[in-house]
Tab-separated table of C-alpha atoms and ligand atoms in Angstrom:
chain	number	residue	atom	x	y	z
T	1	MET	CA	-3.654	-202.619	-49.841
T	2	GLU	CA	-3.867	-205.826	-46.923
T	3	MET	CA	-1.243	-205.273	-43.481
T	4	ASN	CA	-0.852	-209.403	-43.954
T	5	ASN	CA	2.957	-208.199	-43.317
T	6	ASP	CA	4.685	-207.846	-40.469
T	7	SER	CA	7.961	-206.236	-42.077
T	8	LEU	CA	5.369	-205.271	-44.300
T	9	LYS	CA	6.244	-201.147	-43.671
T	10	LYS	CA	4.038	-198.058	-44.726
T	11	GLN	CA	5.477	-197.344	-47.168
T	12	ILE	CA	7.158	-192.973	-46.889
T	13	TYR	CA	7.049	-191.264	-50.354
T	14	LEU	CA	9.443	-188.843	-51.637
T	15	SER	CA	6.879	-185.660	-51.470
T	16	PRO	CA	3.357	-186.597	-50.732
T	17	THR	CA	-0.001	-184.771	-51.453
T	18	HIS	CA	-0.180	-183.486	-47.792
T	19	MET	CA	-3.700	-182.034	-47.430
T	20	GLY	CA	-6.393	-181.852	-44.607
T	21	ASP	CA	-9.657	-181.318	-43.593
T	22	LEU	CA	-9.502	-177.128	-44.286
T	23	GLU	CA	-9.163	-178.143	-48.163
T	24	LEU	CA	-11.966	-180.408	-47.810
T	25	ALA	CA	-14.761	-178.083	-47.067
T	26	TYR	CA	-13.432	-175.841	-49.668
T	27	VAL	CA	-13.978	-178.369	-52.580
T	28	SER	CA	-17.416	-179.393	-50.764
T	29	ASP	CA	-18.015	-175.274	-50.472
T	30	ALA	CA	-16.812	-175.214	-54.481
T	31	ILE	CA	-18.951	-177.972	-55.143
T	32	ASN	CA	-22.293	-176.924	-52.792
T	33	SER	CA	-22.133	-173.170	-54.154
T	34	SER	CA	-21.129	-174.009	-58.157
T	35	GLN	CA	-24.936	-173.929	-59.208
T	36	ARG	CA	-25.381	-170.710	-56.493
T	37	VAL	CA	-22.754	-168.380	-57.212
T	38	PRO	CA	-21.401	-167.268	-60.697
T	39	GLN	CA	-19.009	-169.736	-61.632
T	40	GLY	CA	-15.610	-168.483	-61.336
T	41	ALA	CA	-15.102	-168.021	-57.427
T	42	ASN	CA	-12.687	-169.376	-56.522
T	43	VAL	CA	-10.300	-169.127	-59.271
T	44	GLU	CA	-10.690	-165.357	-58.787
T	45	ALA	CA	-10.386	-165.593	-54.342
T	46	PHE	CA	-7.464	-168.171	-55.559
T	47	GLU	CA	-5.607	-165.622	-58.218
T	48	GLN	CA	-6.237	-163.345	-55.812
T	49	GLU	CA	-4.218	-164.100	-52.932
T	50	LEU	CA	-1.667	-164.925	-55.258
T	51	LYS	CA	-1.346	-161.653	-56.607
T	52	SER	CA	-1.307	-160.735	-52.644
T	53	PHE	CA	1.258	-163.709	-51.535
T	54	THR	CA	3.647	-163.288	-54.377
T	55	GLY	CA	3.778	-159.181	-55.004
T	56	ARG	CA	2.744	-159.033	-58.386
T	57	LYS	CA	0.126	-157.626	-60.106
T	58	HIS	CA	-1.235	-160.463	-62.530
T	59	ALA	CA	-3.156	-164.123	-61.443
T	60	LEU	CA	-3.882	-166.554	-63.651
T	61	ALA	CA	-5.261	-170.286	-62.184
T	62	LEU	CA	-4.191	-172.723	-64.797
T	63	GLU	CA	-4.162	-175.859	-64.960
T	64	SER	CA	-1.183	-176.884	-65.144
T	65	GLY	CA	2.111	-174.950	-64.321
T	66	THR	CA	3.194	-176.929	-67.410
T	67	ALA	CA	-0.016	-175.137	-69.697
T	68	ALA	CA	1.908	-171.944	-67.620
T	69	ILE	CA	5.198	-172.373	-69.535
T	70	HIS	CA	3.802	-172.964	-72.779
T	71	LEU	CA	1.322	-169.639	-72.607
T	72	ALA	CA	4.515	-167.733	-71.380
T	73	LEU	CA	5.909	-168.362	-74.939
T	74	LEU	CA	3.501	-168.403	-76.795
T	75	LEU	CA	2.764	-164.842	-75.245
T	76	LEU	CA	6.196	-164.344	-76.167
T	77	ASP	CA	5.929	-165.060	-79.881
T	78	VAL	CA	8.401	-167.585	-79.400
T	79	GLN	CA	8.068	-169.649	-82.945
T	80	PRO	CA	10.090	-172.644	-84.899
T	81	GLY	CA	12.979	-172.006	-85.451
T	82	ASP	CA	13.262	-169.845	-82.968
T	83	PHE	CA	15.694	-170.615	-78.977
T	84	VAL	CA	15.017	-170.651	-76.078
T	85	ILE	CA	18.119	-170.813	-73.667
T	86	CYS	CA	17.078	-172.558	-70.964
T	87	GLN	CA	18.831	-174.692	-66.801
T	88	SER	CA	19.431	-177.642	-67.756
T	89	ASN	CA	19.509	-178.812	-64.213
T	90	THR	CA	15.814	-179.059	-64.062
T	91	HIS	CA	12.804	-180.702	-64.666
T	92	VAL	CA	11.852	-181.877	-67.754
T	93	ALA	CA	8.662	-180.072	-67.487
T	94	ALA	CA	10.214	-176.970	-67.760
T	95	ALA	CA	11.944	-178.040	-71.160
T	96	ASN	CA	9.231	-179.892	-73.309
T	97	PRO	CA	6.628	-176.312	-73.331
T	98	ILE	CA	10.265	-175.377	-76.148
T	99	ARG	CA	9.204	-177.980	-78.252
T	100	TYR	CA	5.998	-177.362	-77.503
T	101	LEU	CA	6.104	-173.953	-80.101
T	102	HIS	CA	8.930	-176.016	-82.348
T	103	ALA	CA	11.861	-173.947	-81.117
T	104	ASN	CA	15.087	-175.554	-80.868
T	105	PRO	CA	16.244	-174.786	-76.686
T	106	VAL	CA	19.973	-174.165	-76.191
T	107	PHE	CA	20.892	-175.910	-72.767
T	108	VAL	CA	22.508	-173.809	-70.571
T	109	ASP	CA	24.369	-175.238	-66.852
T	110	SER	CA	24.646	-175.243	-63.493
T	111	GLU	CA	26.681	-172.806	-60.488
T	112	SER	CA	27.168	-174.452	-57.893
T	113	ASP	CA	26.131	-172.019	-54.925
T	114	THR	CA	21.953	-172.379	-56.153
T	115	TRP	CA	22.643	-176.066	-58.510
T	116	ASN	CA	21.040	-172.938	-60.969
T	117	ILE	CA	21.302	-171.974	-63.841
T	118	CYS	CA	25.405	-170.308	-63.706
T	119	PRO	CA	24.770	-166.485	-65.087
T	120	ASP	CA	28.420	-166.590	-66.800
T	121	ALA	CA	26.822	-169.144	-68.899
T	122	LEU	CA	24.969	-167.704	-69.559
T	123	GLU	CA	26.739	-164.868	-71.119
T	124	LEU	CA	28.031	-166.816	-72.980
T	125	ALA	CA	25.240	-168.093	-74.337
T	126	LEU	CA	23.235	-165.362	-75.861
T	127	LYS	CA	26.428	-163.766	-76.790
T	128	ASP	CA	26.770	-166.764	-79.466
T	129	ASN	CA	26.069	-164.721	-82.524
T	130	LYS	CA	24.432	-168.687	-83.586
T	131	TYR	CA	21.448	-167.557	-82.843
T	132	ASN	CA	21.385	-164.214	-84.874
T	133	GLN	CA	19.261	-162.469	-81.912
T	134	ARG	CA	16.752	-165.228	-82.597
T	135	ILE	CA	16.575	-165.704	-78.537
T	136	LYS	CA	13.955	-165.016	-77.299
T	137	ALA	CA	13.331	-165.726	-73.725
T	138	ILE	CA	14.787	-167.509	-70.749
T	139	ILE	CA	14.384	-170.020	-68.560
T	140	VAL	CA	15.135	-169.697	-65.479
T	141	VAL	CA	14.427	-172.468	-62.126
T	142	HIS	CA	14.484	-172.713	-58.546
T	143	LEU	CA	15.769	-176.039	-58.514
T	144	TYR	CA	14.192	-178.024	-55.684
T	145	GLY	CA	13.158	-174.205	-53.129
T	146	MET	CA	16.493	-173.127	-53.423
T	147	PRO	CA	16.864	-169.514	-55.130
T	148	ALA	CA	18.691	-169.057	-58.899
T	149	LYS	CA	20.818	-165.758	-58.489
T	150	MET	CA	18.533	-163.571	-60.344
T	151	ASP	CA	19.957	-159.901	-59.950
T	152	ALA	CA	23.283	-161.440	-62.025
T	153	ILE	CA	20.512	-163.143	-63.970
T	154	LEU	CA	17.652	-160.003	-64.484
T	155	THR	CA	21.008	-158.470	-65.366
T	156	ILE	CA	22.961	-159.547	-68.264
T	157	ALA	CA	19.193	-160.569	-70.104
T	158	GLU	CA	17.956	-156.677	-70.016
T	159	LYS	CA	21.560	-156.204	-71.595
T	160	TYR	CA	20.446	-158.440	-73.960
T	161	GLY	CA	17.833	-157.472	-74.365
T	162	VAL	CA	15.678	-161.021	-73.662
T	163	PRO	CA	12.796	-161.693	-71.252
T	164	VAL	CA	12.978	-163.199	-68.551
T	165	VAL	CA	10.467	-166.804	-67.681
T	166	GLU	CA	10.779	-167.343	-64.217
T	167	ASP	CA	9.850	-171.092	-63.141
T	168	ALA	CA	8.612	-170.566	-60.111
T	169	ALA	CA	7.771	-174.672	-59.072
T	170	GLU	CA	8.943	-175.863	-57.152
T	171	ALA	CA	10.102	-172.545	-54.810
T	172	MET	CA	6.368	-171.367	-53.737
T	173	GLY	CA	7.385	-168.623	-50.575
T	174	SER	CA	10.353	-169.442	-51.526
T	175	ALA	CA	13.277	-165.477	-51.613
T	176	LEU	CA	15.291	-163.673	-51.975
T	177	GLY	CA	15.116	-160.440	-49.234
T	178	ASP	CA	11.575	-159.710	-49.265
T	179	ARG	CA	11.449	-160.869	-53.679
T	180	LYS	CA	9.114	-163.740	-53.425
T	181	CYS	CA	10.168	-166.285	-55.821
T	182	GLY	CA	7.524	-166.325	-58.882
T	183	SER	CA	7.882	-162.621	-58.612
T	184	MET	CA	10.621	-161.490	-60.717
T	185	GLY	CA	10.831	-162.935	-64.119
T	186	HIS	CA	9.296	-160.985	-67.087
T	187	LEU	CA	6.443	-164.184	-67.374
T	188	SER	CA	7.004	-166.208	-63.675
T	189	ILE	CA	4.953	-169.364	-62.820
T	190	LEU	CA	3.499	-171.300	-60.727
T	191	SER	CA	2.346	-175.252	-60.449
T	192	PHE	CA	0.265	-177.027	-58.245
T	193	ASN	CA	0.562	-181.110	-58.783
T	194	GLY	CA	0.028	-183.065	-56.581
T	195	ASN	CA	4.642	-183.797	-55.469
T	196	LYS	CA	4.655	-179.871	-54.906
T	197	ILE	CA	5.456	-177.527	-51.510
T	198	ILE	CA	1.380	-177.226	-52.035
T	199	THR	CA	-1.323	-178.252	-53.687
T	200	THR	CA	-5.250	-178.580	-56.018
T	201	GLY	CA	-4.256	-182.371	-56.829
T	202	GLY	CA	-2.830	-180.726	-60.239
T	203	GLY	CA	-2.907	-177.243	-61.166
T	204	GLY	CA	-0.734	-173.887	-61.887
T	205	ALA	CA	-0.449	-170.386	-62.508
T	206	LEU	CA	1.063	-167.186	-64.638
T	207	LEU	CA	1.789	-164.203	-62.886
T	208	THR	CA	3.174	-161.180	-64.623
T	209	ASN	CA	2.842	-157.340	-63.727
T	210	ASN	CA	2.251	-156.576	-67.367
T	211	GLU	CA	-1.519	-155.858	-68.221
T	212	GLU	CA	-1.121	-156.758	-71.309
T	213	LEU	CA	-0.062	-160.061	-71.652
T	214	ILE	CA	-2.036	-161.692	-68.082
T	215	ALA	CA	-5.054	-160.326	-70.930
T	216	LYS	CA	-3.540	-162.608	-73.513
T	217	ALA	CA	-2.815	-165.113	-71.578
T	218	ARG	CA	-6.856	-165.245	-69.773
T	219	THR	CA	-7.906	-164.840	-74.027
T	220	LEU	CA	-5.505	-167.572	-74.649
T	221	ALA	CA	-5.884	-170.256	-71.548
T	222	SER	CA	-10.054	-170.130	-72.898
T	223	GLN	CA	-9.363	-171.144	-76.066
T	224	ALA	CA	-9.441	-168.140	-77.255
T	225	ASN	CA	-13.238	-167.144	-78.507
T	226	ASP	CA	-13.368	-163.556	-76.725
T	227	LEU	CA	-15.686	-162.192	-79.215
T	228	MET	CA	-18.632	-162.389	-77.024
T	229	PRO	CA	-21.955	-163.083	-77.631
T	230	LEU	CA	-20.197	-163.922	-81.232
T	231	VAL	CA	-18.112	-166.758	-80.923
T	232	GLU	CA	-16.003	-166.131	-82.652
T	233	ALA	CA	-12.129	-167.612	-82.727
T	234	GLY	CA	-9.789	-165.478	-84.553
T	235	GLN	CA	-6.464	-167.159	-82.692
T	236	VAL	CA	-6.187	-170.736	-81.805
T	237	GLY	CA	-6.428	-171.247	-78.649
T	238	TYR	CA	-6.060	-173.867	-75.715
T	239	ASN	CA	-8.877	-174.565	-72.772
T	240	TYR	CA	-5.949	-174.347	-70.461
T	241	GLY	CA	-7.893	-173.032	-66.993
T	242	MET	CA	-8.462	-174.057	-64.019
T	243	SER	CA	-11.728	-175.335	-62.522
T	244	ASP	CA	-13.031	-173.978	-60.133
T	245	ILE	CA	-14.029	-176.976	-57.567
T	246	LEU	CA	-9.447	-177.448	-57.331
T	247	ALA	CA	-9.266	-173.452	-57.327
T	248	GLY	CA	-11.527	-173.912	-53.400
T	249	ILE	CA	-8.489	-176.340	-52.916
T	250	GLY	CA	-6.214	-174.022	-53.735
T	251	VAL	CA	-7.996	-171.816	-51.639
T	252	GLY	CA	-7.503	-174.038	-48.505
T	253	GLN	CA	-3.638	-174.783	-49.008
T	254	MET	CA	-3.447	-171.017	-48.840
T	255	LYS	CA	-4.158	-171.332	-44.985
T	256	VAL	CA	-1.414	-174.120	-44.565
T	257	LEU	CA	1.229	-172.755	-46.955
T	258	GLN	CA	3.921	-171.204	-43.771
T	259	GLN	CA	3.575	-174.166	-42.017
T	260	ARG	CA	4.213	-176.701	-44.592
T	261	ILE	CA	7.243	-174.542	-45.349
T	262	ALA	CA	8.085	-174.869	-41.664
T	263	GLN	CA	8.176	-178.975	-41.915
T	264	ARG	CA	9.337	-178.151	-44.934
T	265	ARG	CA	12.708	-176.677	-43.493
T	266	ALA	CA	13.146	-178.871	-40.727
T	267	ASN	CA	13.267	-182.021	-42.841
T	268	TYR	CA	15.976	-180.041	-44.080
T	269	ASP	CA	16.886	-179.783	-40.348
T	270	PHE	CA	17.200	-183.802	-39.339
T	271	TYR	CA	18.630	-184.682	-42.266
T	272	TYR	CA	21.549	-181.797	-42.114
T	273	ASN	CA	21.950	-182.796	-37.854
T	274	LEU	CA	21.383	-185.933	-39.421
T	275	LEU	CA	24.237	-186.986	-41.758
T	276	SER	CA	26.667	-183.679	-42.532
T	277	SER	CA	29.263	-185.056	-39.877
T	278	TYR	CA	30.051	-188.104	-42.252
T	279	GLN	CA	32.388	-187.355	-44.664
T	280	GLY	CA	31.690	-187.596	-48.200
T	281	ILE	CA	27.535	-186.274	-46.867
T	282	SER	CA	27.490	-182.872	-48.958
T	283	PHE	CA	23.968	-180.664	-48.449
T	284	LEU	CA	23.219	-176.708	-49.633
T	285	PRO	CA	23.887	-174.199	-47.748
T	286	GLU	CA	21.754	-171.348	-48.399
T	287	PRO	CA	23.194	-168.320	-49.765
T	288	PRO	CA	23.183	-165.025	-47.559
T	289	GLY	CA	20.216	-163.385	-49.026
T	290	HIS	CA	18.406	-166.454	-50.676
T	291	PHE	CA	15.854	-168.068	-48.627
T	292	SER	CA	14.755	-171.884	-49.754
T	293	ASN	CA	11.168	-173.213	-48.734
T	294	ARG	CA	13.426	-176.366	-48.857
T	295	TRP	CA	11.155	-178.670	-51.068
T	296	LEU	CA	13.474	-181.400	-51.212
T	297	THR	CA	15.981	-182.149	-49.723
T	298	ALA	CA	19.145	-183.246	-51.550
T	299	ILE	CA	22.704	-184.015	-50.486
T	300	LEU	CA	25.207	-184.464	-52.557
T	301	VAL	CA	27.539	-188.591	-51.899
T	302	ASP	CA	31.472	-188.734	-53.045
T	303	PRO	CA	32.269	-192.149	-53.153
T	304	ALA	CA	35.899	-191.237	-52.545
T	305	LYS	CA	35.114	-190.458	-49.276
T	306	THR	CA	32.847	-192.573	-48.009
T	307	ASN	CA	34.427	-195.579	-48.617
T	308	GLY	CA	32.520	-196.709	-52.143
T	309	VAL	CA	28.749	-196.055	-50.421
T	310	THR	CA	26.929	-194.368	-54.028
T	311	HIS	CA	23.625	-192.150	-53.773
T	312	ASN	CA	22.084	-195.215	-55.417
T	313	ASP	CA	23.344	-197.134	-52.678
T	314	ILE	CA	21.473	-195.023	-50.321
T	315	ARG	CA	18.678	-195.480	-52.901
T	316	LEU	CA	18.562	-199.588	-53.588
T	317	SER	CA	19.686	-199.367	-49.032
T	318	MET	CA	16.179	-197.337	-48.217
T	319	GLU	CA	14.015	-198.458	-51.143
T	320	GLN	CA	14.938	-202.024	-48.871
T	321	GLU	CA	12.718	-200.642	-46.129
T	322	ASN	CA	9.093	-199.485	-48.513
T	323	ILE	CA	11.451	-195.591	-48.545
T	324	GLU	CA	11.318	-193.754	-50.743
T	325	ALA	CA	14.287	-191.867	-52.057
T	326	ARG	CA	14.834	-190.606	-55.770
T	327	LEU	CA	18.757	-189.968	-58.241
T	328	LEU	CA	18.712	-185.755	-58.943
T	329	TRP	CA	16.193	-184.560	-62.645
T	330	LYS	CA	18.766	-185.531	-64.611
T	331	PRO	CA	20.110	-182.425	-66.635
T	332	MET	CA	18.117	-181.619	-70.129
T	333	HIS	CA	21.870	-182.324	-72.254
T	334	LEU	CA	22.150	-184.709	-71.288
T	335	GLN	CA	18.068	-186.492	-72.438
T	336	PRO	CA	18.068	-188.913	-74.953
T	337	VAL	CA	15.614	-186.562	-76.088
T	338	PHE	CA	16.888	-183.235	-76.670
T	339	ASN	CA	19.976	-184.849	-77.581
T	340	ASP	CA	20.325	-182.569	-80.693
T	341	PHE	CA	20.340	-179.544	-78.993
T	342	SER	CA	23.603	-176.835	-77.618
T	343	PHE	CA	24.353	-176.781	-74.418
T	344	PHE	CA	26.814	-174.744	-72.928
T	345	GLY	CA	28.364	-174.764	-69.529
T	346	GLY	CA	31.013	-177.088	-68.170
T	347	ASN	CA	30.194	-180.398	-66.089
T	348	ILE	CA	28.438	-179.128	-63.206
T	349	ALA	CA	24.556	-179.536	-63.909
T	350	ALA	CA	26.866	-183.443	-64.511
T	351	GLY	CA	28.537	-183.432	-61.752
T	352	ILE	CA	25.053	-183.011	-58.962
T	353	PHE	CA	23.426	-185.528	-61.175
T	354	GLU	CA	26.146	-187.958	-60.938
T	355	LYS	CA	25.994	-187.832	-57.215
T	356	GLY	CA	22.771	-186.334	-55.382
T	357	LEU	CA	20.272	-187.700	-53.928
T	358	CYS	CA	17.188	-186.800	-52.454
T	359	LEU	CA	15.696	-187.639	-49.710
T	360	PRO	CA	12.125	-188.270	-48.741
T	361	SER	CA	10.487	-185.130	-47.829
T	362	GLY	CA	6.843	-185.044	-47.399
T	363	SER	CA	4.997	-181.937	-45.214
T	364	ASN	CA	4.130	-185.247	-43.294
T	365	LEU	CA	7.325	-186.852	-42.388
T	366	THR	CA	6.104	-188.368	-38.801
T	367	ASN	CA	9.066	-189.161	-36.209
T	368	ASP	CA	8.471	-192.051	-36.881
T	369	ASP	CA	8.756	-192.316	-40.519
T	370	LYS	CA	12.161	-189.730	-39.251
T	371	GLU	CA	13.144	-193.225	-37.285
T	372	ARG	CA	12.880	-195.394	-39.591
T	373	ILE	CA	14.705	-193.507	-41.919
T	374	SER	CA	17.396	-191.901	-39.871
T	375	SER	CA	18.379	-195.398	-38.953
T	376	VAL	CA	18.472	-196.717	-43.129
T	377	LEU	CA	20.651	-194.019	-43.636
T	378	LYS	CA	22.994	-194.634	-40.600
T	379	ARG	CA	22.992	-198.417	-41.909
T	380	ALA	CA	24.398	-198.009	-44.790
T	381	LEU	CA	26.659	-195.141	-44.016
T	382	ASP	CA	28.192	-197.475	-40.793
T	383	VAL	CA	27.958	-201.532	-42.791
T	384	HIS	CA	30.180	-199.078	-45.355
T	385	SER	CA	32.505	-196.913	-43.683
T	386	GLN	CA	34.274	-199.470	-41.150
A	1	PLP	C1	6.173	-179.502	-62.139
A	1	PLP	C2	7.215	-178.294	-62.307
A	1	PLP	C3	7.030	-177.837	-63.546
A	1	PLP	C4	5.424	-178.311	-63.797
A	1	PLP	O1	4.672	-178.060	-63.135
A	1	PLP	P1	2.984	-179.086	-63.950
A	1	PLP	O2	1.597	-178.437	-62.647
A	1	PLP	O3	3.947	-180.457	-63.123
A	1	PLP	O4	3.140	-178.939	-65.558
A	1	PLP	C5	8.247	-177.596	-64.105
A	1	PLP	N1	8.902	-176.887	-64.117
A	1	PLP	C6	10.112	-177.537	-62.659
A	1	PLP	C7	10.660	-177.214	-62.110
A	1	PLP	C8	8.275	-178.181	-61.481
A	1	PLP	O5	8.674	-178.907	-61.027
């Protein structure tokens, strides 16, 4: 775009793709080597990296995180008419695959310490005998990078004999103690979409310790043509595998993951130092033992304490300066497309949504960007709070 107007400022995005020369070297290597080495060398290397990083026995690189959730539900034998519990406070990608299978989502509220699924409300859903043993899975999300209360969740899941699908799409590098997000579900998923903490341009992964499940997933992800040399389809398959070129980017991105986590966490500190002294602005601190990659920094804005300034007022002030902030994902039980499905819990997720704002959180935010952001935020809050 032509910058013919001095007042037209560079756009600051919420969570832009951050790639550099290192990834470029892997991509060109992948392109150059595609005719020399067996197909899939980068995929294999990337899967190896994912296993050693998360401590999981098996990893399958896929074309998206959504595909990974779809496969996880297929592996857990989710059939039309079955029920799948899903955290309501999430990105819609976590819930859509339930409908791909014509199963019914049962949405569950959040708790305020992590904004993730509330163990008590989860148990209410599992206890409700309306579902008559047809709850096939529980999808737990580590929203914006904050780990959910997995110990409580896994204990309850075990009590009712329902497997947990851990959606760690936003939480690569987050952890509970020394357990990485992506290592705790019966099946776990990651995303490498362009806006995530590391990216392959588009991609995902399925992780598990169960050898039989990963073998099935590998078959399903490659059109289920597993009877080579006679290509015979015994079941319906998908074309969900990650391309070798994209896996090359993934290998490069793994080398900068720790750096990206440090940069995202520094963004959180920047916003905390800037805003925590303002009445009515609150942050999500890490509960003891929780380590968040701080993929996105989100604040809650309470207009009763900011003299009427709302989360959306702040968003609009930023938009005027070409700075992207975003309202939180709207909870699934409030989405028109999921109107007909059940919800267990209270108003925690809805309350967070009503006040929440995600601030620009790219790992490539510059000091100049931060200065611009800082002056808009201060102006938005100071002007109104006189
Ligand atoms: C991004 C995301 C997904 C889906 O990942 P894609 O790779 O974009 O398909 C799933 N769940 C959550 C919580 C996400 O943020």
